[in-house]
Amino acid sequence: MMTAARSADSGLAGPGETDRYSYAETPGVDRPGYAAWDGGDADLGRGARRAAGSRGRGLHGQLVQQLGQMIVAGDLSAERPLVPEEIGQRFEVSRTVVRESLRVLEAKGLVSARPNVGTRVRPVSDWNLLDPDIIEWRAYGPQRDDQRRELGELRLVIEPLAARLAVGHGRDEIQQRLADMVEIMGHALGQGDSLTFSRADAEFHALLVQLADNRMLEHLSGIVAAALQVSGGPVAGCDRFGEASLAHHARIVAAVAEGDPTGAESAMRQLFVVHADVEPPVVPAPREH
């Protein structure tokens, strides 16, 4: 529980006052960066200053964003409990904002709250790594390279399987659209139009997963594609265009049309192998909130 009494400049609520800190009292006012934490709280202070520019989500969203980034970056660990009262004082937000923010982080698997133990950071194995916020926080933290690699490996599992499952469903309209995408890619290659090539490529892969007729696979593929986009990894089948890529896409279409699941799966795997030497692009700037 918070102490009711406060000094004139402490920022804590006193008897009869609203349960708010000074940060919450004047919304919309541009405020200076957060004060540094003293002693053992220096890491939390650094994380607060690093995230202080994110102010488009409201107090609750800002605090979730700030604490989440710090946990993922390793600035906060399980060695020391997260004390709500300290968080509220240092970030100048209400107890309610702190409690709700910690509940959100708990739902994402980042923290756990237990009686007589307090709220502590959980190990990475407990995190919901496909949560959009965690994906974004990892994309701009020290784990960004690991995340891109893991997502790429996940695609290598999903898409060859989708190519195999796409065979035999008889959805002629989707098969025709796959062929159309290959034709567009070929025309774009001849014109040196990498943007059109990339867009047709992305549409090709989305159509192929749709043709597999597995809703769970389609949902997971969508999450992975969105995660790769945030993380700066290639979203389409390849990260550069060329004759080899075009040939493998054409082979996939032919195998699907001929009812050859093994051939479709093999062509998809070869497509990934052809572009395995592509260096990952630079991580983009964080999206605006």
PDB file of N, CA and C in Angstrom, residues 11-49:
ATOM      1  N   GLY A  11       5.395  14.281  -4.804  1.00  0.00           N
ATOM      2  CA  GLY A  11       4.534  13.858  -5.896  1.00  0.00           C
ATOM      3  C   GLY A  11       3.549  12.785  -5.510  1.00  0.00           C
ATOM      4  N   LEU A  12       3.578  12.291  -4.271  1.00  0.00           N
ATOM      5  CA  LEU A  12       2.658  11.245  -3.842  1.00  0.00           C
ATOM      6  C   LEU A  12       1.388  11.861  -3.284  1.00  0.00           C
ATOM      7  N   ALA A  13       0.294  11.129  -3.440  1.00  0.00           N
ATOM      8  CA  ALA A  13      -0.989  11.630  -2.965  1.00  0.00           C
ATOM      9  C   ALA A  13      -1.045  11.629  -1.440  1.00  0.00           C
ATOM     10  N   GLY A  14      -1.598  12.680  -0.861  1.00  0.00           N
ATOM     11  CA  GLY A  14      -1.757  12.771   0.578  1.00  0.00           C
ATOM     12  C   GLY A  14      -3.192  12.538   0.983  1.00  0.00           C
ATOM     13  N   PRO A  15      -3.531  12.638   2.272  1.00  0.00           N
ATOM     14  CA  PRO A  15      -4.886  12.391   2.749  1.00  0.00           C
ATOM     15  C   PRO A  15      -5.889  13.293   2.044  1.00  0.00           C
ATOM     16  N   GLY A  16      -6.966  12.678   1.541  1.00  0.00           N
ATOM     17  CA  GLY A  16      -8.038  13.428   0.919  1.00  0.00           C
ATOM     18  C   GLY A  16      -7.760  13.849  -0.507  1.00  0.00           C
ATOM     19  N   GLU A  17      -6.564  13.545  -1.024  1.00  0.00           N
ATOM     20  CA  GLU A  17      -6.240  13.932  -2.384  1.00  0.00           C
ATOM     21  C   GLU A  17      -6.581  12.819  -3.364  1.00  0.00           C
ATOM     22  N   THR A  18      -6.709  13.167  -4.619  1.00  0.00           N
ATOM     23  CA  THR A  18      -6.998  12.174  -5.645  1.00  0.00           C
ATOM     24  C   THR A  18      -5.828  11.214  -5.767  1.00  0.00           C
ATOM     25  N   ASP A  19      -6.127   9.952  -6.066  1.00  0.00           N
ATOM     26  CA  ASP A  19      -5.103   8.920  -6.188  1.00  0.00           C
ATOM     27  C   ASP A  19      -4.384   9.073  -7.526  1.00  0.00           C
ATOM     28  N   ARG A  20      -3.597  10.135  -7.636  1.00  0.00           N
ATOM     29  CA  ARG A  20      -2.885  10.417  -8.881  1.00  0.00           C
ATOM     30  C   ARG A  20      -1.520  11.002  -8.554  1.00  0.00           C
ATOM     31  N   TYR A  21      -0.620  10.843  -9.482  1.00  0.00           N
ATOM     32  CA  TYR A  21       0.671  11.487  -9.361  1.00  0.00           C
ATOM     33  C   TYR A  21       0.693  12.680 -10.303  1.00  0.00           C
ATOM     34  N   SER A  22       1.736  13.487 -10.203  1.00  0.00           N
ATOM     35  CA  SER A  22       1.769  14.744 -10.940  1.00  0.00           C
ATOM     36  C   SER A  22       1.728  14.549 -12.445  1.00  0.00           C
ATOM     37  N   TYR A  23       2.293  13.451 -12.977  1.00  0.00           N
ATOM     38  CA  TYR A  23       2.302  13.206 -14.410  1.00  0.00           C
ATOM     39  C   TYR A  23       0.879  13.076 -14.935  1.00  0.00           C
ATOM     40  N   ALA A  24       0.014  12.490 -14.152  1.00  0.00           N
ATOM     41  CA  ALA A  24      -1.353  12.252 -14.606  1.00  0.00           C
ATOM     42  C   ALA A  24      -2.256  13.464 -14.438  1.00  0.00           C
ATOM     43  N   GLU A  25      -1.786  14.484 -13.726  1.00  0.00           N
ATOM     44  CA  GLU A  25      -2.676  15.594 -13.413  1.00  0.00           C
ATOM     45  C   GLU A  25      -2.877  16.562 -14.565  1.00  0.00           C
ATOM     46  N   THR A  26      -1.916  16.644 -15.467  1.00  0.00           N
ATOM     47  CA  THR A  26      -2.012  17.622 -16.548  1.00  0.00           C
ATOM     48  C   THR A  26      -1.760  16.955 -17.880  1.00  0.00           C
ATOM     49  N   PRO A  27      -2.725  16.154 -18.381  1.00  0.00           N
ATOM     50  CA  PRO A  27      -2.535  15.457 -19.642  1.00  0.00           C
ATOM     51  C   PRO A  27      -2.319  16.445 -20.774  1.00  0.00           C
ATOM     52  N   GLY A  28      -1.467  16.012 -21.744  1.00  0.00           N
ATOM     53  CA  GLY A  28      -1.231  16.825 -22.922  1.00  0.00           C
ATOM     54  C   GLY A  28      -0.120  17.827 -22.758  1.00  0.00           C
ATOM     55  N   VAL A  29       0.378  18.011 -21.541  1.00  0.00           N
ATOM     56  CA  VAL A  29       1.461  18.967 -21.321  1.00  0.00           C
ATOM     57  C   VAL A  29       2.784  18.271 -21.585  1.00  0.00           C
ATOM     58  N   ASP A  30       3.642  18.917 -22.335  1.00  0.00           N
ATOM     59  CA  ASP A  30       4.942  18.336 -22.634  1.00  0.00           C
ATOM     60  C   ASP A  30       5.804  18.375 -21.388  1.00  0.00           C
ATOM     61  N   ARG A  31       6.261  17.195 -20.951  1.00  0.00           N
ATOM     62  CA  ARG A  31       6.997  17.115 -19.693  1.00  0.00           C
ATOM     63  C   ARG A  31       8.434  16.720 -19.951  1.00  0.00           C
ATOM     64  N   PRO A  32       9.323  17.067 -19.071  1.00  0.00           N
ATOM     65  CA  PRO A  32      10.719  16.655 -19.236  1.00  0.00           C
ATOM     66  C   PRO A  32      10.846  15.158 -19.042  1.00  0.00           C
ATOM     67  N   GLY A  33      12.003  14.610 -19.378  1.00  0.00           N
ATOM     68  CA  GLY A  33      12.242  13.182 -19.206  1.00  0.00           C
ATOM     69  C   GLY A  33      12.092  12.773 -17.754  1.00  0.00           C
ATOM     70  N   TYR A  34      11.929  11.468 -17.542  1.00  0.00           N
ATOM     71  CA  TYR A  34      11.726  10.965 -16.192  1.00  0.00           C
ATOM     72  C   TYR A  34      12.992  11.101 -15.364  1.00  0.00           C
ATOM     73  N   ALA A  35      12.808  11.283 -14.070  1.00  0.00           N
ATOM     74  CA  ALA A  35      13.956  11.383 -13.170  1.00  0.00           C
ATOM     75  C   ALA A  35      14.676  10.046 -13.087  1.00  0.00           C
ATOM     76  N   ALA A  36      15.970  10.101 -12.906  1.00  0.00           N
ATOM     77  CA  ALA A  36      16.752   8.874 -12.809  1.00  0.00           C
ATOM     78  C   ALA A  36      16.454   8.168 -11.489  1.00  0.00           C
ATOM     79  N   TRP A  37      16.574   6.842 -11.523  1.00  0.00           N
ATOM     80  CA  TRP A  37      16.404   6.075 -10.294  1.00  0.00           C
ATOM     81  C   TRP A  37      17.706   6.106  -9.517  1.00  0.00           C
ATOM     82  N   ASP A  38      17.594   6.043  -8.214  1.00  0.00           N
ATOM     83  CA  ASP A  38      18.778   6.083  -7.361  1.00  0.00           C
ATOM     84  C   ASP A  38      19.231   4.676  -7.018  1.00  0.00           C
ATOM     85  N   GLY A  39      20.484   4.533  -6.761  1.00  0.00           N
ATOM     86  CA  GLY A  39      21.022   3.277  -6.262  1.00  0.00           C
ATOM     87  C   GLY A  39      20.744   2.119  -7.181  1.00  0.00           C
ATOM     88  N   GLY A  40      20.105   1.073  -6.609  1.00  0.00           N
ATOM     89  CA  GLY A  40      19.850  -0.154  -7.348  1.00  0.00           C
ATOM     90  C   GLY A  40      18.832   0.002  -8.446  1.00  0.00           C
ATOM     91  N   ASP A  41      18.168   1.163  -8.544  1.00  0.00           N
ATOM     92  CA  ASP A  41      17.136   1.363  -9.552  1.00  0.00           C
ATOM     93  C   ASP A  41      17.652   2.083 -10.788  1.00  0.00           C
ATOM     94  N   ALA A  42      18.963   2.165 -10.938  1.00  0.00           N
ATOM     95  CA  ALA A  42      19.514   2.939 -12.056  1.00  0.00           C
ATOM     96  C   ALA A  42      19.101   2.358 -13.396  1.00  0.00           C
ATOM     97  N   ASP A  43      19.021   1.019 -13.492  1.00  0.00           N
ATOM     98  CA  ASP A  43      18.646   0.403 -14.764  1.00  0.00           C
ATOM     99  C   ASP A  43      17.252   0.816 -15.172  1.00  0.00           C
ATOM    100  N   LEU A  44      16.337   0.841 -14.232  1.00  0.00           N
ATOM    101  CA  LEU A  44      14.975   1.233 -14.546  1.00  0.00           C
ATOM    102  C   LEU A  44      14.927   2.683 -14.977  1.00  0.00           C
ATOM    103  N   GLY A  45      15.769   3.516 -14.385  1.00  0.00           N
ATOM    104  CA  GLY A  45      15.826   4.910 -14.787  1.00  0.00           C
ATOM    105  C   GLY A  45      16.309   5.067 -16.215  1.00  0.00           C
ATOM    106  N   ARG A  46      17.315   4.280 -16.624  1.00  0.00           N
ATOM    107  CA  ARG A  46      17.811   4.361 -17.989  1.00  0.00           C
ATOM    108  C   ARG A  46      16.734   3.963 -18.974  1.00  0.00           C
ATOM    109  N   GLY A  47      16.001   2.899 -18.653  1.00  0.00           N
ATOM    110  CA  GLY A  47      14.942   2.468 -19.546  1.00  0.00           C
ATOM    111  C   GLY A  47      13.845   3.497 -19.665  1.00  0.00           C
ATOM    112  N   ALA A  48      13.546   4.168 -18.547  1.00  0.00           N
ATOM    113  CA  ALA A  48      12.505   5.189 -18.576  1.00  0.00           C
ATOM    114  C   ALA A  48      12.894   6.333 -19.482  1.00  0.00           C
ATOM    115  N   ARG A  49      14.143   6.767 -19.388  1.00  0.00           N
ATOM    116  CA  ARG A  49      14.590   7.868 -20.240  1.00  0.00           C
ATOM    117  C   ARG A  49      14.578   7.464 -21.698  1.00  0.00           C
TER     118      ARG A  49
END
